[in-house]
Coordinates of C-alpha atoms in Angstrom, one line a residue:
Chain K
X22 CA -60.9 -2.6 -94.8
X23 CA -63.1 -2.0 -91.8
X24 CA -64.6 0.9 -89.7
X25 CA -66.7 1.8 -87.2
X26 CA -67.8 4.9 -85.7
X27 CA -69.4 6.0 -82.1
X28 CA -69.8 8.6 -80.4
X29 CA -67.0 9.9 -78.1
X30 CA -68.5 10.6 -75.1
X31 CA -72.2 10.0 -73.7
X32 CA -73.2 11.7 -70.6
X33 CA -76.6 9.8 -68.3
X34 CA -78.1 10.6 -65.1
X35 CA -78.2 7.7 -62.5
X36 CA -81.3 5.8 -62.9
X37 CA -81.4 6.7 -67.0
X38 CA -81.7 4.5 -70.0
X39 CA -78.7 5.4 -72.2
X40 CA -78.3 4.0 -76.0
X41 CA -74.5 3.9 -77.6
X42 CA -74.4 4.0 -81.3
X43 CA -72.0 1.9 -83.6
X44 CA -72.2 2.4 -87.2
X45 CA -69.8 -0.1 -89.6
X46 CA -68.1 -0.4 -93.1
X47 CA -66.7 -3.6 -93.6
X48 CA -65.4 -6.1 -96.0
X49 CA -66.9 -8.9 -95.4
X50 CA -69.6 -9.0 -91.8
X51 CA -69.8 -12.0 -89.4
X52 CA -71.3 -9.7 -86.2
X53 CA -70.7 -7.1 -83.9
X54 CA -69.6 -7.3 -80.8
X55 CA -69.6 -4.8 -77.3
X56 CA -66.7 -4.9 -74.7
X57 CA -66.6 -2.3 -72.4
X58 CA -63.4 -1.0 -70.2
X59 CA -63.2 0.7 -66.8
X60 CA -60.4 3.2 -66.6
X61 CA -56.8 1.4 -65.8
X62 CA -58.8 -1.5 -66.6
X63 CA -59.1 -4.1 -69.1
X64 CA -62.0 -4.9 -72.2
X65 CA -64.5 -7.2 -70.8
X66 CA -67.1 -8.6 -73.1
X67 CA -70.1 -7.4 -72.5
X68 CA -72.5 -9.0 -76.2
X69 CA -72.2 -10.7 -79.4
X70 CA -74.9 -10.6 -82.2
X71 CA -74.5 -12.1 -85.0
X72 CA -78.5 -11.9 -86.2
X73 CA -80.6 -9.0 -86.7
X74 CA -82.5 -8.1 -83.8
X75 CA -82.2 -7.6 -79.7
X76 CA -80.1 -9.1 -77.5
X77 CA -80.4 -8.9 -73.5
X78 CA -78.4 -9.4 -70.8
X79 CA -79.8 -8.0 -67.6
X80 CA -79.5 -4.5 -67.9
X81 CA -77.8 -4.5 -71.1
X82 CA -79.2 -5.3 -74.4
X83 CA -77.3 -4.8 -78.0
X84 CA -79.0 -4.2 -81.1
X85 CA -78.3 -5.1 -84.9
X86 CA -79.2 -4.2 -88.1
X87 CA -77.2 -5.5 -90.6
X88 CA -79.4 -3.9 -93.7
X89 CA -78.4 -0.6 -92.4
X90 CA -74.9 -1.4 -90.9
X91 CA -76.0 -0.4 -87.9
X92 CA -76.3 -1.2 -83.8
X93 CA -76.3 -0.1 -80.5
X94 CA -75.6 -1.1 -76.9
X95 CA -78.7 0.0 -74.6
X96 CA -78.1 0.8 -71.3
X97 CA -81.2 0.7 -68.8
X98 CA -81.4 1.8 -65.0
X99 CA -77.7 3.3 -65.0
X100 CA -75.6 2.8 -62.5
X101 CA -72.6 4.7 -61.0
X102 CA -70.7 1.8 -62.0
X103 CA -71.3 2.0 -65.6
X104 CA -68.7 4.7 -66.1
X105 CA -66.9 3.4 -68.2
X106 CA -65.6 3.2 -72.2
X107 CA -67.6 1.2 -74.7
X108 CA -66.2 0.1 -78.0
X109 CA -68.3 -2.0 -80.7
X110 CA -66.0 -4.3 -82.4
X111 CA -66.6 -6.5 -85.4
X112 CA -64.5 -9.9 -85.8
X113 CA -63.2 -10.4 -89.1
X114 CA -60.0 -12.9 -90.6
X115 CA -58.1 -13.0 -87.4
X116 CA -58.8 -10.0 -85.4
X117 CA -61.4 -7.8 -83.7
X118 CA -61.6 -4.3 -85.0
X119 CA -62.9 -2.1 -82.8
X120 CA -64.5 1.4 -82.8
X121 CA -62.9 4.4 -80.8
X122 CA -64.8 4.2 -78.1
X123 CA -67.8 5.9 -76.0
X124 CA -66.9 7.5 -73.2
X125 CA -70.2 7.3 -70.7
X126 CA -70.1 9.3 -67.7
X127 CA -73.1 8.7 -65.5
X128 CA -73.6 11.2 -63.2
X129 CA -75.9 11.5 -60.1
Chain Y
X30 CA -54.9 -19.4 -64.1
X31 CA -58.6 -17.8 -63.8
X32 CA -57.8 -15.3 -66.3
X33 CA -55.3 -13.6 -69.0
X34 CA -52.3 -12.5 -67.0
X35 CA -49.7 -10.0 -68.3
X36 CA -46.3 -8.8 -67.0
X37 CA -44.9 -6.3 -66.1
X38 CA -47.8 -4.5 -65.4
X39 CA -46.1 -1.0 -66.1
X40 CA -42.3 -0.5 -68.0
X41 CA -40.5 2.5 -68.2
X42 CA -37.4 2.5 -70.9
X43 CA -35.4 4.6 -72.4
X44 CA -35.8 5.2 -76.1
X45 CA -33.4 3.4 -78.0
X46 CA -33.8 0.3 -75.2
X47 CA -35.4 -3.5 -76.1
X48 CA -38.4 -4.5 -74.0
X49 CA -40.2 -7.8 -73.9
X50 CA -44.1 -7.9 -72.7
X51 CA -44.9 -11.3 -71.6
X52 CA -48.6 -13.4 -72.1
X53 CA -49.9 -16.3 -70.3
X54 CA -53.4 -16.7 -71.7
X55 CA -56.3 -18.8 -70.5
X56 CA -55.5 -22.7 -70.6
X57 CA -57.0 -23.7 -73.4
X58 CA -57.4 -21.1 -75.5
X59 CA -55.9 -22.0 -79.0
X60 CA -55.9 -18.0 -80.0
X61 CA -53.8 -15.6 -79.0
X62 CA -53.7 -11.7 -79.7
X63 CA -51.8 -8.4 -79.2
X64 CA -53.2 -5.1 -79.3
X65 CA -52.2 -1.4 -78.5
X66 CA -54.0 1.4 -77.0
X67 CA -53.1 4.4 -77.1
X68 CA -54.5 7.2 -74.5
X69 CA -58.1 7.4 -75.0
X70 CA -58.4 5.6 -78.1
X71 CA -59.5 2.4 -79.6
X72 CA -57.5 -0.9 -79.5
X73 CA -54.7 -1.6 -82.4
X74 CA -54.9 -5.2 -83.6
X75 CA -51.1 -6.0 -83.7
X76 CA -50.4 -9.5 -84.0
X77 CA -52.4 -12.8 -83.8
X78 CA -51.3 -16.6 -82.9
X79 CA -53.3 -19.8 -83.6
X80 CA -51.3 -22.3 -81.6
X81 CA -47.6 -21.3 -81.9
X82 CA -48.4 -19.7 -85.6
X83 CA -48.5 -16.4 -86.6
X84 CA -51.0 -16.5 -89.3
X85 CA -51.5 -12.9 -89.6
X86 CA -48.6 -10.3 -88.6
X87 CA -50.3 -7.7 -90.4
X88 CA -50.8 -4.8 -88.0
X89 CA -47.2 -4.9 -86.6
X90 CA -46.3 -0.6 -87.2
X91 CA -42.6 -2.1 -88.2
X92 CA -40.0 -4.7 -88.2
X93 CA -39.0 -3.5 -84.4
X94 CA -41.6 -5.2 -83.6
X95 CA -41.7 -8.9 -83.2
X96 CA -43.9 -12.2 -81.4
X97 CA -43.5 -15.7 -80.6
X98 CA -45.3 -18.3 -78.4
X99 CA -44.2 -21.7 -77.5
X100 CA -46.0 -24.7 -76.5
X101 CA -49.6 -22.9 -77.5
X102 CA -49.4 -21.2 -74.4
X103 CA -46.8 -18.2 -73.2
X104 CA -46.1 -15.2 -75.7
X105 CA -43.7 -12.6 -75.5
X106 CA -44.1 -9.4 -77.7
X107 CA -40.1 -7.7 -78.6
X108 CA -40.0 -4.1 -79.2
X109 CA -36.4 -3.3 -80.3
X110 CA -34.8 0.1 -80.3
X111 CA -38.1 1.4 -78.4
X112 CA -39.5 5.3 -79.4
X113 CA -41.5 7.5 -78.0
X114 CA -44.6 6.5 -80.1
X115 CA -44.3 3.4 -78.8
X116 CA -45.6 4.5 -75.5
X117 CA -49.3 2.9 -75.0
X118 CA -50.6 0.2 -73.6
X119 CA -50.4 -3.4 -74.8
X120 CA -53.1 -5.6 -74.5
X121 CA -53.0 -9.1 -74.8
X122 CA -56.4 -11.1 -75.1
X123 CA -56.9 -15.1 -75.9
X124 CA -59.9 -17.0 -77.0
X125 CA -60.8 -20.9 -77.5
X126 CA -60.2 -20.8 -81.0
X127 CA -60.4 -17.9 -84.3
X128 CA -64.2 -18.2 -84.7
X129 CA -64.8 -17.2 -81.5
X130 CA -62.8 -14.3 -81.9
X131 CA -65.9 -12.5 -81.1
X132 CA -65.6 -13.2 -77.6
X133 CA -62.1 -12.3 -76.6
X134 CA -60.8 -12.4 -73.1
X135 CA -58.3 -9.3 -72.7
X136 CA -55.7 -9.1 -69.7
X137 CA -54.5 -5.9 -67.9
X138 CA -52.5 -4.7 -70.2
X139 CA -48.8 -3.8 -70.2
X140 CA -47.9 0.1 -70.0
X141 CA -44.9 0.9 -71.7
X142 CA -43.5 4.6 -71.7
X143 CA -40.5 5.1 -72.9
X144 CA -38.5 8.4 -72.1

């Protein structure tokens, strides 16, 4: 089986750098990815790494370390906007299986 | 269209009712998936399609629930004799093909509460 664990709720002052944590068990690991999801709204895909090391996207950047079945999703020069959920997911046979979720609140 | 588009957007049934939640995923995209989110929590993998094939039924929570798509396109998720823990929202997402289910393209979602 697989499983992931976050934190359930982050909260980050406007302007902050903010780093989610995803740790996994899996059967068998091909990556982790980071979606994130306004309220009312839907998952959007935010990163994908399927190496060991950093990945960045403008503000964003994911992390990996497969060794220690671990990642993150860094945050940098938060916005209002990035209120949001965050759920790591790892892809596996047919499916994503996703993490419960960090709720970040950024406040000003 | 642009994007994954779902319908209805919101359904309210009474328990014991059928409901059908409809997909049109992004043309082109081979892969096809259902999930369920309950308030606040993750996502539930439900079902998944490759073309109009259900290789893997394996997170359907019983046989109330059922899938199809035709033509590789338009699926319809069936929840017979609906009950109140059905009541979440139902996500639909597609992508071009299985290995690139790491990058998954989600619609609005479906909420269904049933009284």
């Amino acid at each position: 089986g697989q499983s992931l664990e976050q934190p359930s709720e982050v909260t980050a002052v406007e302007g902050a750098i903010v780093q989610i944590n995803c740790t996994y068990q899996t059967s068998g690991f091909y990556g982790l990815s980071w979606y994130q999801q306004h309220d009312g709204g839907a998952p959007t895909f935010l990163s994908y790494n399927g190496l060991d090391g950093l990945e960045e996207t403008g503000r964003f950047s994911s992390f990996l370390s497969r060794s220690d079945s671990y990642g993150y999703l860094l945050l940098q020069e938060l916005q209002m906007k990035d209120s949001a959920s965050y759920f790591c997911a790892v892809p596996g046979g047919n499916m994503l299986t996703f993490g419960g979720g960090t709720r970040l609140m950024v406040k000003p | 269209g642009a994007g994954v588009s779902q319908s209805p957007s919101n359904k309210v049934t009474e328990k014991g009712k059928d409901v059908e939640l409809r997909c049109d995923p992004i043309s082109g995209h081979t892969a096809l998936y259902w999930y369920r989110q309950s308030l606040g929590q993750g996502l539930e993998f439900l079902i998944y399609f490759q073309g109009n094939s259900a290789p893997d039924k394996s997170g359907l929570p019983s046989d109330r629930f059922s899938a199809e798509r035709t033509g590789g396109s338009v699926s319809t998720l069936t929840i017979q004799r609906t009950q109140q823990e059905d009541s979440a929202v139902y996500l639909c997402a597609s992508s071009l093909g299985r290995l690139a289910a790491n990058e998954q393209f989600f619609g609005p979602g479906t909420r269904l509460t049933v009284l």
